[in-house]
XYZ file of C-alpha atoms in Angstrom:
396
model
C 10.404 -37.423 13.137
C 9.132 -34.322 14.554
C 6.162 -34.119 16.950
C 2.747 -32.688 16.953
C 3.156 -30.017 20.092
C 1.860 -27.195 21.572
C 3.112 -24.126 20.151
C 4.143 -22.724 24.061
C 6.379 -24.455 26.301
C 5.299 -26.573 29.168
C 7.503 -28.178 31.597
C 7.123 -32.295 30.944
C 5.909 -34.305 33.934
C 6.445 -38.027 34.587
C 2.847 -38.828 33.450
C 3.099 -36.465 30.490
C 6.284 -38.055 29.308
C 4.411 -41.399 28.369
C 1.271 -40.049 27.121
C 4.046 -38.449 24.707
C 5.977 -42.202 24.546
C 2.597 -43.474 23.441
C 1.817 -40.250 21.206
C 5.282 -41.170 18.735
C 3.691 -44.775 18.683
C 7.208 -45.327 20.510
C 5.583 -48.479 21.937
C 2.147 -50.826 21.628
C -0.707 -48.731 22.439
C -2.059 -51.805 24.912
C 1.876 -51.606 26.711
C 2.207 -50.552 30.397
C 4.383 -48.114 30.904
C 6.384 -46.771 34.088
C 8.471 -43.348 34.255
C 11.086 -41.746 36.281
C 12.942 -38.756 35.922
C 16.889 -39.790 35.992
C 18.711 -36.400 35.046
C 21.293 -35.863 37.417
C 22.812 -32.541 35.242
C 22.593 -29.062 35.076
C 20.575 -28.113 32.120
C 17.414 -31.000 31.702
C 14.917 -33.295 32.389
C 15.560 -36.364 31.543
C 12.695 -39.347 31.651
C 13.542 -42.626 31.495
C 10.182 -44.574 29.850
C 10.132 -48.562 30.230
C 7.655 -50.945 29.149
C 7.519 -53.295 31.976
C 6.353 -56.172 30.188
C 9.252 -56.549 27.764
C 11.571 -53.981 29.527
C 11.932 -52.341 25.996
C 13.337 -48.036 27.317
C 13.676 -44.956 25.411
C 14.919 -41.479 26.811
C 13.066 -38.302 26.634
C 14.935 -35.056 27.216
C 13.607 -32.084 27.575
C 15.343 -28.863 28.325
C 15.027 -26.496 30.828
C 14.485 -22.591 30.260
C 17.190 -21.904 32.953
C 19.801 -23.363 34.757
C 19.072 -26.057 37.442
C 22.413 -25.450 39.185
C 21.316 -21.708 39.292
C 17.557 -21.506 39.351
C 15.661 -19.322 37.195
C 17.989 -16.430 37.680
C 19.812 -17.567 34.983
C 17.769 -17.640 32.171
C 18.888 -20.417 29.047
C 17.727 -20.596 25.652
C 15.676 -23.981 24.453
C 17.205 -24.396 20.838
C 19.981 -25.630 22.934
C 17.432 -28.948 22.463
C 17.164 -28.287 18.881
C 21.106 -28.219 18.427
C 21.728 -30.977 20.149
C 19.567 -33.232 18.290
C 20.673 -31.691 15.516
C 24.425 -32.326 16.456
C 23.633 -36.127 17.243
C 22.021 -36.393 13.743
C 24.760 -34.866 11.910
C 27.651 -36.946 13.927
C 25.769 -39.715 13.315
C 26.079 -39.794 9.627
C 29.228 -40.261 10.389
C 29.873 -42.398 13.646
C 26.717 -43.670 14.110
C 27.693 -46.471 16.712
C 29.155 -43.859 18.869
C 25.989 -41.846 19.473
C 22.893 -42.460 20.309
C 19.975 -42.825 18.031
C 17.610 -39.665 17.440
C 13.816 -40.901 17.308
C 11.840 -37.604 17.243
C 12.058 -34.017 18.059
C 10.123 -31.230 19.184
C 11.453 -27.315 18.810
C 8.396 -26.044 21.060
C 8.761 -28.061 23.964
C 12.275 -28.244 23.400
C 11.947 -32.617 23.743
C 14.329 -35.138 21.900
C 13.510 -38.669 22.015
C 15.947 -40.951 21.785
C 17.644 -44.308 22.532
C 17.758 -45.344 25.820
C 21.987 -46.465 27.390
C 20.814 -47.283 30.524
C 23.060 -50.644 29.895
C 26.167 -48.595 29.512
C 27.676 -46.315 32.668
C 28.171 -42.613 32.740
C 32.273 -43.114 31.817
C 33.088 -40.279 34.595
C 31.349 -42.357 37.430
C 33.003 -45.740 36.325
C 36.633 -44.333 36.460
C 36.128 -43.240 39.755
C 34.599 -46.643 40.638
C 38.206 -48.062 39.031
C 36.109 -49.433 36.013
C 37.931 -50.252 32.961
C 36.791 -48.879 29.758
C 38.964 -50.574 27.061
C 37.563 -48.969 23.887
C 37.018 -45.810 25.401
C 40.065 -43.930 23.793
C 39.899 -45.888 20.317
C 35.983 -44.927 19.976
C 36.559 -40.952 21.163
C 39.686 -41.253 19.126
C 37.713 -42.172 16.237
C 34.813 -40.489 17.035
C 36.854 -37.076 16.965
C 38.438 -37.338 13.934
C 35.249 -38.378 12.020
C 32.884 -35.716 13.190
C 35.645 -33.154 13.291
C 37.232 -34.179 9.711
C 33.718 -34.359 7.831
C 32.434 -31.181 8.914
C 35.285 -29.116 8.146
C 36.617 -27.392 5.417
C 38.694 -30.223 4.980
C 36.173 -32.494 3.903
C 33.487 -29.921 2.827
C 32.462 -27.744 0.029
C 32.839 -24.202 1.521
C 29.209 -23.141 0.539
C 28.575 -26.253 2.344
C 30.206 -25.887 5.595
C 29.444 -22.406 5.698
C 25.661 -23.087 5.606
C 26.294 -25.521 8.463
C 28.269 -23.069 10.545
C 25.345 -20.643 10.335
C 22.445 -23.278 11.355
C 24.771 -24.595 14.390
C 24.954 -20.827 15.490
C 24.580 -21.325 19.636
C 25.593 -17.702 20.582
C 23.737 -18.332 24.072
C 25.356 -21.269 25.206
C 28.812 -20.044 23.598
C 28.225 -17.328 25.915
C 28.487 -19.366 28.922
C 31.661 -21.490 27.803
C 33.510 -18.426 27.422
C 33.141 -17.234 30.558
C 33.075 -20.259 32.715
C 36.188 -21.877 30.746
C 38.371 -18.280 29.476
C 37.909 -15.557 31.436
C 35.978 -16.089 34.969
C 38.649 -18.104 36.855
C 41.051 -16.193 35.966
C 39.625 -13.006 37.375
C 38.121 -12.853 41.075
C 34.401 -12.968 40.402
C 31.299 -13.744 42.324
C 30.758 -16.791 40.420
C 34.224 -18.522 40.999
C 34.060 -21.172 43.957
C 36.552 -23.425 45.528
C 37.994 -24.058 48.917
C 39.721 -21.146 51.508
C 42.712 -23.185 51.258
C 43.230 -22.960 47.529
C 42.935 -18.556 47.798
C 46.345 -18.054 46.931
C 47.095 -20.322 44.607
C 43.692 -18.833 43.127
C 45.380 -15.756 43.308
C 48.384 -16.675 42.037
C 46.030 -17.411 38.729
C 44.757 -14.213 38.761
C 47.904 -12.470 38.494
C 49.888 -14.256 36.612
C 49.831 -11.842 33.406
C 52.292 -14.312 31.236
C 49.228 -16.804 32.136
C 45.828 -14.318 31.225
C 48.214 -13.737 28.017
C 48.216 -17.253 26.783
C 44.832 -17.506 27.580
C 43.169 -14.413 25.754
C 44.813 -16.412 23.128
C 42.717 -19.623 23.231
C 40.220 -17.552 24.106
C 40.772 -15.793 20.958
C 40.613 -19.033 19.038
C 37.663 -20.514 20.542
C 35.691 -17.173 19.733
C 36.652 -16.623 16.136
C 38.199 -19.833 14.442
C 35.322 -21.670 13.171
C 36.739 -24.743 11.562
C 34.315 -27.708 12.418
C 31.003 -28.830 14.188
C 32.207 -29.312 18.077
C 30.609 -31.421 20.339
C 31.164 -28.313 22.530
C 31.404 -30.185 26.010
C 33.231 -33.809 25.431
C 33.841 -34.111 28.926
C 33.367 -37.544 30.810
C 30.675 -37.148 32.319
C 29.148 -36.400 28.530
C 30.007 -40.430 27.631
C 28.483 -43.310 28.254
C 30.910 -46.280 28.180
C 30.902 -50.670 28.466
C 33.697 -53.101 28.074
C 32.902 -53.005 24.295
C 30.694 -49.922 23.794
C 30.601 -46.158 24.274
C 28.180 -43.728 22.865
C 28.665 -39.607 23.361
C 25.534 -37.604 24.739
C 25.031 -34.385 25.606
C 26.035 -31.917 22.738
C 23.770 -29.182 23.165
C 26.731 -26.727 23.312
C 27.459 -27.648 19.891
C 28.905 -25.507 17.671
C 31.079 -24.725 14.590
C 35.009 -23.533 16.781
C 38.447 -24.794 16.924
C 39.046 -28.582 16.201
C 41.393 -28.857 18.916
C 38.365 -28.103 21.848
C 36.713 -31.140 21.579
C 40.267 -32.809 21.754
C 41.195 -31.405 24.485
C 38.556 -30.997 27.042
C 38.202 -34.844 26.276
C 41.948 -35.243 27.562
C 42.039 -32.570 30.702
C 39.325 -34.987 31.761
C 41.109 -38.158 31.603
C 43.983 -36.006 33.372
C 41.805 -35.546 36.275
C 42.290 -39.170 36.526
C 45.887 -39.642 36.084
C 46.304 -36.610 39.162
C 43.926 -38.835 41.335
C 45.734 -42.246 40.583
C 48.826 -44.017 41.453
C 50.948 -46.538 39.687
C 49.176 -49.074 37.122
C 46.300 -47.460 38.066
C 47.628 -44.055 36.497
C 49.169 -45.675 33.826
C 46.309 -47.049 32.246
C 44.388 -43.359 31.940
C 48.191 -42.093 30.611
C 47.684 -45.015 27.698
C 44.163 -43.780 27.450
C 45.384 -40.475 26.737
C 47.674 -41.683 24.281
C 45.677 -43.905 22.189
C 42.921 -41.090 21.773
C 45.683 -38.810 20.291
C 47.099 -41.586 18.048
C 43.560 -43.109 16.862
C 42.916 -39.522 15.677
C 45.957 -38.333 14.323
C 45.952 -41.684 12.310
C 42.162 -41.368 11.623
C 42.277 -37.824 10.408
C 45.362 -38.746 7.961
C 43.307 -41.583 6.593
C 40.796 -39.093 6.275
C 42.943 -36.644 4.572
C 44.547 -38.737 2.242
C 41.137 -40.273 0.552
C 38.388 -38.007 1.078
C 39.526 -34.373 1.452
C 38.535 -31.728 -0.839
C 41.594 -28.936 0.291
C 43.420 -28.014 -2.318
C 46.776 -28.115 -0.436
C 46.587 -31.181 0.605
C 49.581 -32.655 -0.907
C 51.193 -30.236 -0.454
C 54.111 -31.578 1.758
C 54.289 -30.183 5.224
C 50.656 -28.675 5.083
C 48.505 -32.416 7.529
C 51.741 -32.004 9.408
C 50.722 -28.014 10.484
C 47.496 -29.027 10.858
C 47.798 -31.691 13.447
C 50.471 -30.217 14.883
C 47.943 -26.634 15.356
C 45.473 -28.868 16.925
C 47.587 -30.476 19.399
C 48.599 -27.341 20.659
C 45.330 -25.896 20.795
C 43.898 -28.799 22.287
C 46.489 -28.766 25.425
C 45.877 -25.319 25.745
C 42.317 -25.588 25.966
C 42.859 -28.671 28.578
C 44.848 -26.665 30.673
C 41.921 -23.862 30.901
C 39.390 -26.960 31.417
C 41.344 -28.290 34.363
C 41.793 -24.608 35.751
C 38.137 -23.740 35.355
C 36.967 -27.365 36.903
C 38.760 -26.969 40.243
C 38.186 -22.814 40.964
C 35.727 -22.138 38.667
C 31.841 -22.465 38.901
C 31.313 -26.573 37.355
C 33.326 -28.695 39.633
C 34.131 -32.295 38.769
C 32.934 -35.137 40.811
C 36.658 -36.556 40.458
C 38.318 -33.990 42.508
C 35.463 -33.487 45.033
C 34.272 -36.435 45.975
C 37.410 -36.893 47.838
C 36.528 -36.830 51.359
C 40.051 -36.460 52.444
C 40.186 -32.372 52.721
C 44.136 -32.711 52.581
C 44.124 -35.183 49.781
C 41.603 -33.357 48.097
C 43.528 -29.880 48.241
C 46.520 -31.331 46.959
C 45.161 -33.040 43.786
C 43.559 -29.465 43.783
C 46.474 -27.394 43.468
C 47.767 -29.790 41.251
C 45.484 -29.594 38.837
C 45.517 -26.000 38.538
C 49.701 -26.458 38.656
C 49.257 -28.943 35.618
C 46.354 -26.353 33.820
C 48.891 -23.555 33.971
C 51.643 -25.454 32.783
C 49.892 -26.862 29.754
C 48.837 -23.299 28.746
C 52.017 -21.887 29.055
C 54.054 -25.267 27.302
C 51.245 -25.549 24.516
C 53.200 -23.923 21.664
C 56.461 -26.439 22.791
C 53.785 -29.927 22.269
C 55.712 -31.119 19.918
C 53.878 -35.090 20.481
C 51.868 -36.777 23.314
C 54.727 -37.946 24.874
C 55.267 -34.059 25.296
C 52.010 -33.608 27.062
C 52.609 -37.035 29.315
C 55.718 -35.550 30.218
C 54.483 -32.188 31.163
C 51.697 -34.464 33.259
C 54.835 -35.997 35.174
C 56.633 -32.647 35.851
C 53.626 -31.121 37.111
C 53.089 -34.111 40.061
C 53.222 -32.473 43.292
């Protein structure tokens, strides 16, 4: 459904929101409703609409023409909205129990309304908490090789995929992944931030030439290999998750790249995890990381076997390439994600909401230890087990 809007864009308010709730016929005209804005990111507004009656909630999101972590002095485009509904929609044809439902759009005033997963937990904040998500790697899992399978060339007509690749165009927002994740943290720039006592190892980044090799390479690859719709930013904080539930939000950097992105910002943020935990406690984010690995290696296979439309694909060796390409892209691109999230610009909550300054170093300069390691050992991934172990060398 699309809505009947203004042609110029106005920033929503809380009492706008429901007059637009009521507008979609959302809820009974005669319904009270209540509001309140519960974005907590960097990008959007996001109201939370309840009828108090029946407590019956939908979401409305609206995106911002800059960047709230910035301010206006960094100027964002709004078909980021417009992609990211679109990117739900389209993943939902295909795992539509992992994201949430789209109920109406509008391109003007950059708005998507949709369903409300206020009765799951942001999946970032819960493993932090010690929450235990057990379907959390088998749904991702699955959810990655679906979306990523179907809208390749794998499972595509060309003419098909091509068309796709062009409407998901997000040059803007592309724009801001490259830098943030490939080349600003591993130059000294303005916009780099972290802690006086992590300078040399930052610097130590910065001149490591065997390192900025490697990564021009992924950078490479995430610039010019265009082989499937991306989620664009599958990081935890972009899941909601329940003992028996998880639904991904949040894809407005969607985009047609490198399969293995998705896959492995996913995994450098469960390995945020397994640096901040000990024993059983570690153990259970090290099966998480295995399981989401297996479920889509096995998924994709299944995938392969009965619905794909390459011509090679019996021929022998040619799923084994493929999987194995993806692997190593995706630890490469993990090890930039962990880099990026400890000196870089975006921070993650699991690092620095450590209040211990010496704790919170040390899982610091471990994380960028483990990001450089997994860049440089990518090409060597041979399995999981290869990337667990690199995970265990890299313990300080």
């Amino acid at each position: 459904m699309t809505l009947t809007a203004p042609t110029t864009y106005k920033a929503l308010t809380e009492e706008a929101a429901i007059e637009l709730a009521k507008a979609i016929q959302a809820f009974d005209h005669t319904a009270h409703l209540t509001c309140r804005e519960i974005g907590d990111g960097n990008l959007n507004y996001v109201f939370q609409i309840e009828e108090e009656a029946t407590g019956k909630r939908l979401i409305i999101k609206q995106a911002l023409p800059y960047a709230k972590v910035i301010g206006e002095s960094w100027p964002l485009t709004l078909k980021r909205a417009t992609i990211e509904a679109n990117v739900l929609k389209k993943h939902g044809e295909f795992v539509p129990s992992l994201v949430p439902a789209v109920h109406a759009t509008d391109e003007a005033l950059a708005i998507t309304v949709m369903e409300d997963l206020s009765h799951l937990e942001i999946a970032r904040e819960g493993l932090i908490n010690g929450r235990q998500f057990p379907r959390l790697s088998q749904d991702i899992g699955e959810y990655l090789a679906q979306t990523l399978f179907h809208t390749s060339d794998y499972g595509l007509h060309p003419f098909e995929k091509k068309r796709l690749a062009a409407e998901f165009s997000n040059p803007e927002l592309c724009k801001i992944t490259e830098d943030l994740i490939f080349t600003d943290p591993f130059f000294d720039v303005d916009t780099n931030d972290y802690e006086p006592q992590l300078q040399a190892a930052a610097e130590a980044i910065w001149n490591d030439r065997k390192l900025q090799l490697e990564v021009a390479k992924l950078k490479k690859s995430f610039l010019t290999e265009a082989e499937a719709l991306l989620h664009g930013d599958l990081h935890t904080g972009s899941i909601f998750a329940g003992p028996a539930e998880t639904k991904v939000i949040d894809p407005e950097f969607g985009f047609y790249g490198p399969i293995g992105f998705d896959v492995g910002l996913f995994l450098a943020n469960l390995i945020f995890q397994t640096i901040t935990r000990e024993g059983e406690d570690r153990q259970e984010i090290v099966a998480h990381i295995e399981k989401t690995w297996e479920v889509f290696a096995s998924s994709f296979t299944e995938l392969w076997q009965t619905q794909s439309v390459e011509s090679f694909k019996e021929t022998e060796g040619y799923l084994e390439y493929v999987l194995g390409k993806v692997l190593a892209d995706a630890v490469g691109f993990a090890g930039c994600e962990l880099i990026r999230r400890t000196i870089g610009l975006a921070h993650v909550k699991d690092l620095d909401s450590i209040e211990d300054n010496d704790k919170r170093i040390s899982f610091k300069k471990q994380a960028l230890q483990t990001g450089r390691e997994l860049i440089l050992k990518r090409e060597q991934t041979a399995s999981i087990k290869d990337l667990v172990e690199i995970l265990k060398e890299a313990r300080i």
